[in-house]
mmCIF file of N, CA and C in Angstrom:
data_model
loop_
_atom_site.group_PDB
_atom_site.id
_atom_site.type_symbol
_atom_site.label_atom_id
_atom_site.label_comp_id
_atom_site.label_asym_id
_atom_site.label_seq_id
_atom_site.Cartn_x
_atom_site.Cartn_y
_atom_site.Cartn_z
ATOM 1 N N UNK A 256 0.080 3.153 -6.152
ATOM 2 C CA UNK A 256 1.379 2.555 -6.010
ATOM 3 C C UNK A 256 1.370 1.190 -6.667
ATOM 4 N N UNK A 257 2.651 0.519 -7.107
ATOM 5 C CA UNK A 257 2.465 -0.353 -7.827
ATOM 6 C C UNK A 257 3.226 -1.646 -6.626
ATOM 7 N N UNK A 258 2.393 -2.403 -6.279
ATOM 8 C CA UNK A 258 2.981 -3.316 -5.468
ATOM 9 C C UNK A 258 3.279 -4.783 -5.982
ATOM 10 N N UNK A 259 4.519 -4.963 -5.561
ATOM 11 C CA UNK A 259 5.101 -6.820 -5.567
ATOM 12 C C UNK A 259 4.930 -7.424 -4.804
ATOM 13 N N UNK A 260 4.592 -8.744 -4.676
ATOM 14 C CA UNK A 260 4.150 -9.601 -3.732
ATOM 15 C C UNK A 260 2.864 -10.145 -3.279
ATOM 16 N N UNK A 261 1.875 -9.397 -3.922
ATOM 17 C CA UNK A 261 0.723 -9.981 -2.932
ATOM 18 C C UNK A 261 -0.040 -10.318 -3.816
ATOM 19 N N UNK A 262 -0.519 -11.766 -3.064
ATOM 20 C CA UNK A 262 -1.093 -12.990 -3.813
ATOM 21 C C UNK A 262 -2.308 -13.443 -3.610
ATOM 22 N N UNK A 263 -3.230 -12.740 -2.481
ATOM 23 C CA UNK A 263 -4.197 -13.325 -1.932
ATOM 24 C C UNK A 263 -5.336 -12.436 -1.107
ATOM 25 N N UNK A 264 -5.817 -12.498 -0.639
ATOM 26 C CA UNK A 264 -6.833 -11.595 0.080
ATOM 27 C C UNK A 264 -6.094 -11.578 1.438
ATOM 28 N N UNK A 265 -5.437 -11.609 1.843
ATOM 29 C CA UNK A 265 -4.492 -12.204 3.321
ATOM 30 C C UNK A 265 -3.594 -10.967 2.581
ATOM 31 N N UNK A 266 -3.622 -10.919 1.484
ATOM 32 C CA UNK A 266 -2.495 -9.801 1.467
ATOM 33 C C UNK A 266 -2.787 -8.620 1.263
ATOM 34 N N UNK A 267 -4.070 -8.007 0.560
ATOM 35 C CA UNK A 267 -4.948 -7.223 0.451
ATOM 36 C C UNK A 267 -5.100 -7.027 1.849
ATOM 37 N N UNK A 268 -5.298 -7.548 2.995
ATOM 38 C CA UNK A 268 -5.629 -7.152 4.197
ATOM 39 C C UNK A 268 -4.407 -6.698 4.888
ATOM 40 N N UNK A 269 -2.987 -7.465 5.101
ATOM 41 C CA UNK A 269 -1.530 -6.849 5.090
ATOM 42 C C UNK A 269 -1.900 -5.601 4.696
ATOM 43 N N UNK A 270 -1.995 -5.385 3.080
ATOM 44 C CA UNK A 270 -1.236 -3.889 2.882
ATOM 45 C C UNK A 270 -1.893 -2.912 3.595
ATOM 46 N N UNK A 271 -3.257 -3.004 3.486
ATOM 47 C CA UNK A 271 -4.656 -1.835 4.144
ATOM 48 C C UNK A 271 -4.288 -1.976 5.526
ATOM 49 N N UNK A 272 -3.516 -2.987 6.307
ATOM 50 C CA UNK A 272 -3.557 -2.505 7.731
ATOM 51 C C UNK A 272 -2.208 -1.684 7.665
ATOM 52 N N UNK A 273 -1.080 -2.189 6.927
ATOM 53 C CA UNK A 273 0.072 -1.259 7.227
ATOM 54 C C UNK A 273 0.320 0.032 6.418
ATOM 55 N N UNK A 274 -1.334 0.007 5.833
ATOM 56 C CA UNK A 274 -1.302 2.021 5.273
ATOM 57 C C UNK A 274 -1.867 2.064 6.793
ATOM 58 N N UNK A 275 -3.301 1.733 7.136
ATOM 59 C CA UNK A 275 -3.671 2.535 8.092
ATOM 60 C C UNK A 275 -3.325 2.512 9.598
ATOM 61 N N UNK A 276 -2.092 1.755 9.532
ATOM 62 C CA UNK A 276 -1.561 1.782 11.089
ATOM 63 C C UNK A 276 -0.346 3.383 10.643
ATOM 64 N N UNK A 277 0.066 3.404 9.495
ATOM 65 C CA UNK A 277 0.616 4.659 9.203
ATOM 66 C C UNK A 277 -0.548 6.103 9.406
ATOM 67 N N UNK A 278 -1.218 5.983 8.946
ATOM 68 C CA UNK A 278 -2.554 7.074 8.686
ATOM 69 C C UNK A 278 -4.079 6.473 8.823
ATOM 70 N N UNK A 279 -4.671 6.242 10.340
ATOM 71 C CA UNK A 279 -5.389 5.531 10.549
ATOM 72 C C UNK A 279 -6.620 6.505 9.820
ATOM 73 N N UNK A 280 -7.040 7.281 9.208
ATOM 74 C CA UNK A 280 -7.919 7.591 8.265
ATOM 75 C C UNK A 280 -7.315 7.426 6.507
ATOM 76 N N UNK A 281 -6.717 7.075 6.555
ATOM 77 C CA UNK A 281 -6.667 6.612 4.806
ATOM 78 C C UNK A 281 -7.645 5.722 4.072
ATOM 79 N N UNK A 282 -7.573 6.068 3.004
ATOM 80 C CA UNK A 282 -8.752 5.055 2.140
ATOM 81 C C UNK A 282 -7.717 4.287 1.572
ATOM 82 N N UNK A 283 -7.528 3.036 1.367
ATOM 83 C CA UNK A 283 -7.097 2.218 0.418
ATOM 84 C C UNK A 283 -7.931 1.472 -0.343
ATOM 85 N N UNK A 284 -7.250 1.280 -1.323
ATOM 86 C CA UNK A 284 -8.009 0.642 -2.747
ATOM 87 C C UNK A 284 -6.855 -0.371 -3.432
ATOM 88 N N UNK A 285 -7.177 -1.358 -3.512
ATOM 89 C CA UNK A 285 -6.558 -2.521 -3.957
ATOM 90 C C UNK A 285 -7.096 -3.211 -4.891
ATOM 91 N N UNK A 286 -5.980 -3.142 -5.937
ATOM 92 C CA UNK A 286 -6.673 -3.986 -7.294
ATOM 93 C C UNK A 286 -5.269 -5.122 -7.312
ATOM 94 N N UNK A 287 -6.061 -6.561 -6.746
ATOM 95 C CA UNK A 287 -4.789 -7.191 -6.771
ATOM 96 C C UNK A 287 -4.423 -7.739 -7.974
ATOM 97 N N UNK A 288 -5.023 -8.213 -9.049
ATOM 98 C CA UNK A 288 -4.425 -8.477 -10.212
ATOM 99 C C UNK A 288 -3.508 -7.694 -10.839
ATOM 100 N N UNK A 289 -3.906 -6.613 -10.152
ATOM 101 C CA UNK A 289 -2.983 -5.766 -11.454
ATOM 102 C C UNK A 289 -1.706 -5.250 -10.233
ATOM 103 N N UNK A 290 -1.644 -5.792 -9.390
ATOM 104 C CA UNK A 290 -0.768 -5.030 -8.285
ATOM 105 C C UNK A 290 -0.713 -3.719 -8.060
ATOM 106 N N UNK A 291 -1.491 -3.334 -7.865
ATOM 107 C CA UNK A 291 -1.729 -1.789 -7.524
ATOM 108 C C UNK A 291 -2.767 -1.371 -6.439
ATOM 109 N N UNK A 292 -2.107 -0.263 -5.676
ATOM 110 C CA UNK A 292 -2.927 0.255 -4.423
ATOM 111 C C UNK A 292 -3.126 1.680 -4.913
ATOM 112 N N UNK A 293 -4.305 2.221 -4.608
ATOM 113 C CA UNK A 293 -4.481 3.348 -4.689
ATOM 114 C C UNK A 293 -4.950 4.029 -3.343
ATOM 115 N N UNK A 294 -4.503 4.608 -2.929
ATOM 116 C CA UNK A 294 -4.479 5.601 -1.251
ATOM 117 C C UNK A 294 -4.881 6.491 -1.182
ATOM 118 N N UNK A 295 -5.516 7.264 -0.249
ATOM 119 C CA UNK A 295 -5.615 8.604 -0.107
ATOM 120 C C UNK A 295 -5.134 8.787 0.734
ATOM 121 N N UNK A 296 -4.196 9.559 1.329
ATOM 122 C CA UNK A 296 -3.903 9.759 2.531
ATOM 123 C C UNK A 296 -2.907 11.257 2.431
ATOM 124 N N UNK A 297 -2.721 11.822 3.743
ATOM 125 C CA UNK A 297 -1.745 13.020 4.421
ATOM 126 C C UNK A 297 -0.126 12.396 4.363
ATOM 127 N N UNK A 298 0.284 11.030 4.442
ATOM 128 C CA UNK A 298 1.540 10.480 4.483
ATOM 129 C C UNK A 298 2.222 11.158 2.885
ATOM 130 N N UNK A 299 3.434 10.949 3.333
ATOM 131 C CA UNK A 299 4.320 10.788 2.357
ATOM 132 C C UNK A 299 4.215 9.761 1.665
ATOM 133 N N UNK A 300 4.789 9.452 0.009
ATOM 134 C CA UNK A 300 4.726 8.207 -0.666
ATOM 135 C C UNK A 300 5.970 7.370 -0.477
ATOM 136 N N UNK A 301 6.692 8.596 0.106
ATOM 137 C CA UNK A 301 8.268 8.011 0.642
ATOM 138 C C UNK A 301 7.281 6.800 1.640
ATOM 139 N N UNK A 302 6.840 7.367 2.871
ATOM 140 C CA UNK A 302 6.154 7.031 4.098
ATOM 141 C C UNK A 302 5.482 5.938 3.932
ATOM 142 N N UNK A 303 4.661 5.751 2.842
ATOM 143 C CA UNK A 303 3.944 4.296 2.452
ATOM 144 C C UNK A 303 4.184 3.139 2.157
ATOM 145 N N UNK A 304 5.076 4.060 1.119
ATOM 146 C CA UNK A 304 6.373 2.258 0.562
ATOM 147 C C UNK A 304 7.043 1.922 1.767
ATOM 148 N N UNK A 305 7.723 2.687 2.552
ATOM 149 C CA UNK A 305 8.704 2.399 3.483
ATOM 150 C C UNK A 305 7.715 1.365 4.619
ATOM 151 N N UNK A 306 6.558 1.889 4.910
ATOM 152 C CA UNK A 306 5.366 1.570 5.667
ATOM 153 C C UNK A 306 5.254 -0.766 5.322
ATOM 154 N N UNK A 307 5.417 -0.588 3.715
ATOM 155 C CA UNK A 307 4.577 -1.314 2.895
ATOM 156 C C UNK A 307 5.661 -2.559 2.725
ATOM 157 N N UNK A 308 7.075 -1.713 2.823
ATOM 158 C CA UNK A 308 8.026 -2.416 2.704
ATOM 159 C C UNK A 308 8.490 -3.326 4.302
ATOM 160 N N UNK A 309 8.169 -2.635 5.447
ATOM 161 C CA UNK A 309 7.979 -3.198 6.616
ATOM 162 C C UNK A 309 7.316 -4.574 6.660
ATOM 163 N N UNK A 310 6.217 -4.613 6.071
ATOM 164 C CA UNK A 310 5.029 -5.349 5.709
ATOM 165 C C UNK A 310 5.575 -6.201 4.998
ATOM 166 N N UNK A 311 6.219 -6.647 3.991
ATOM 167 C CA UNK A 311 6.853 -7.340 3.704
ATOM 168 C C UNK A 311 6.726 -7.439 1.823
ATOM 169 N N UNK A 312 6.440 -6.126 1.708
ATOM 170 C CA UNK A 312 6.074 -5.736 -0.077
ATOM 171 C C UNK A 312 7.058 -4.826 -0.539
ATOM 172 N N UNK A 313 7.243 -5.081 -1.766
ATOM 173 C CA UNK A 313 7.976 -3.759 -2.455
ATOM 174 C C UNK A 313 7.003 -3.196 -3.002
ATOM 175 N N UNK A 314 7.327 -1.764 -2.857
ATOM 176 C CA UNK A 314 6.408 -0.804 -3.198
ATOM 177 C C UNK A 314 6.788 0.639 -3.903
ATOM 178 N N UNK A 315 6.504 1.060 -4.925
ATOM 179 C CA UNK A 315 6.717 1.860 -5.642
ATOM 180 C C UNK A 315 5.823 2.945 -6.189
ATOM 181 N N UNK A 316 6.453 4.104 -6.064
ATOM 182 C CA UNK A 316 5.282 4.978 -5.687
ATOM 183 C C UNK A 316 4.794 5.235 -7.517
ATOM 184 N N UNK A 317 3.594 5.742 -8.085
ATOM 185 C CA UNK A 317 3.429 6.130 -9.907
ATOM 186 C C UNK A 317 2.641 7.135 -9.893
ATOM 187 N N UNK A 318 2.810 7.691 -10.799
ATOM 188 C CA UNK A 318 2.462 8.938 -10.848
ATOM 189 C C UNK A 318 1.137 9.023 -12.594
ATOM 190 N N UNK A 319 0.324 9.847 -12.372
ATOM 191 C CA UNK A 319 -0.688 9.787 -13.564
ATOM 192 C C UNK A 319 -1.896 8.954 -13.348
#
């Protein structure tokens, strides 16, 4: 997913808790320079952004 907003390791920790309070076995992967999360999870991508957007990120799901 391609995320806006996060600036810091404080935010890297945000997003990974509000995937896994959605799907408390998910893997997240965070590359913050480049704004992007990569997930594994059973959720929807609807479910993540919406999750991510709670959290206080825009989030957009990519495909490839």
């Amino acid at each position: 997913m391609k995320v806006e907003g996060m600036t810091c390791q404080g935010c890297v920790a945000a997003v990974t808790k509000a995937v896994q309070r959605l799907d408390p076995a998910a893997q997240v992967s965070v590359d913050l320079p480049a704004g992007r999360v990569a997930i594994v999870t059973d959720a929807q991508a609807l479910e993540v952004a919406q999750a991510l957007g709670r959290a206080g990120y825009e989030a957009e799901a990519m495909t490839g």
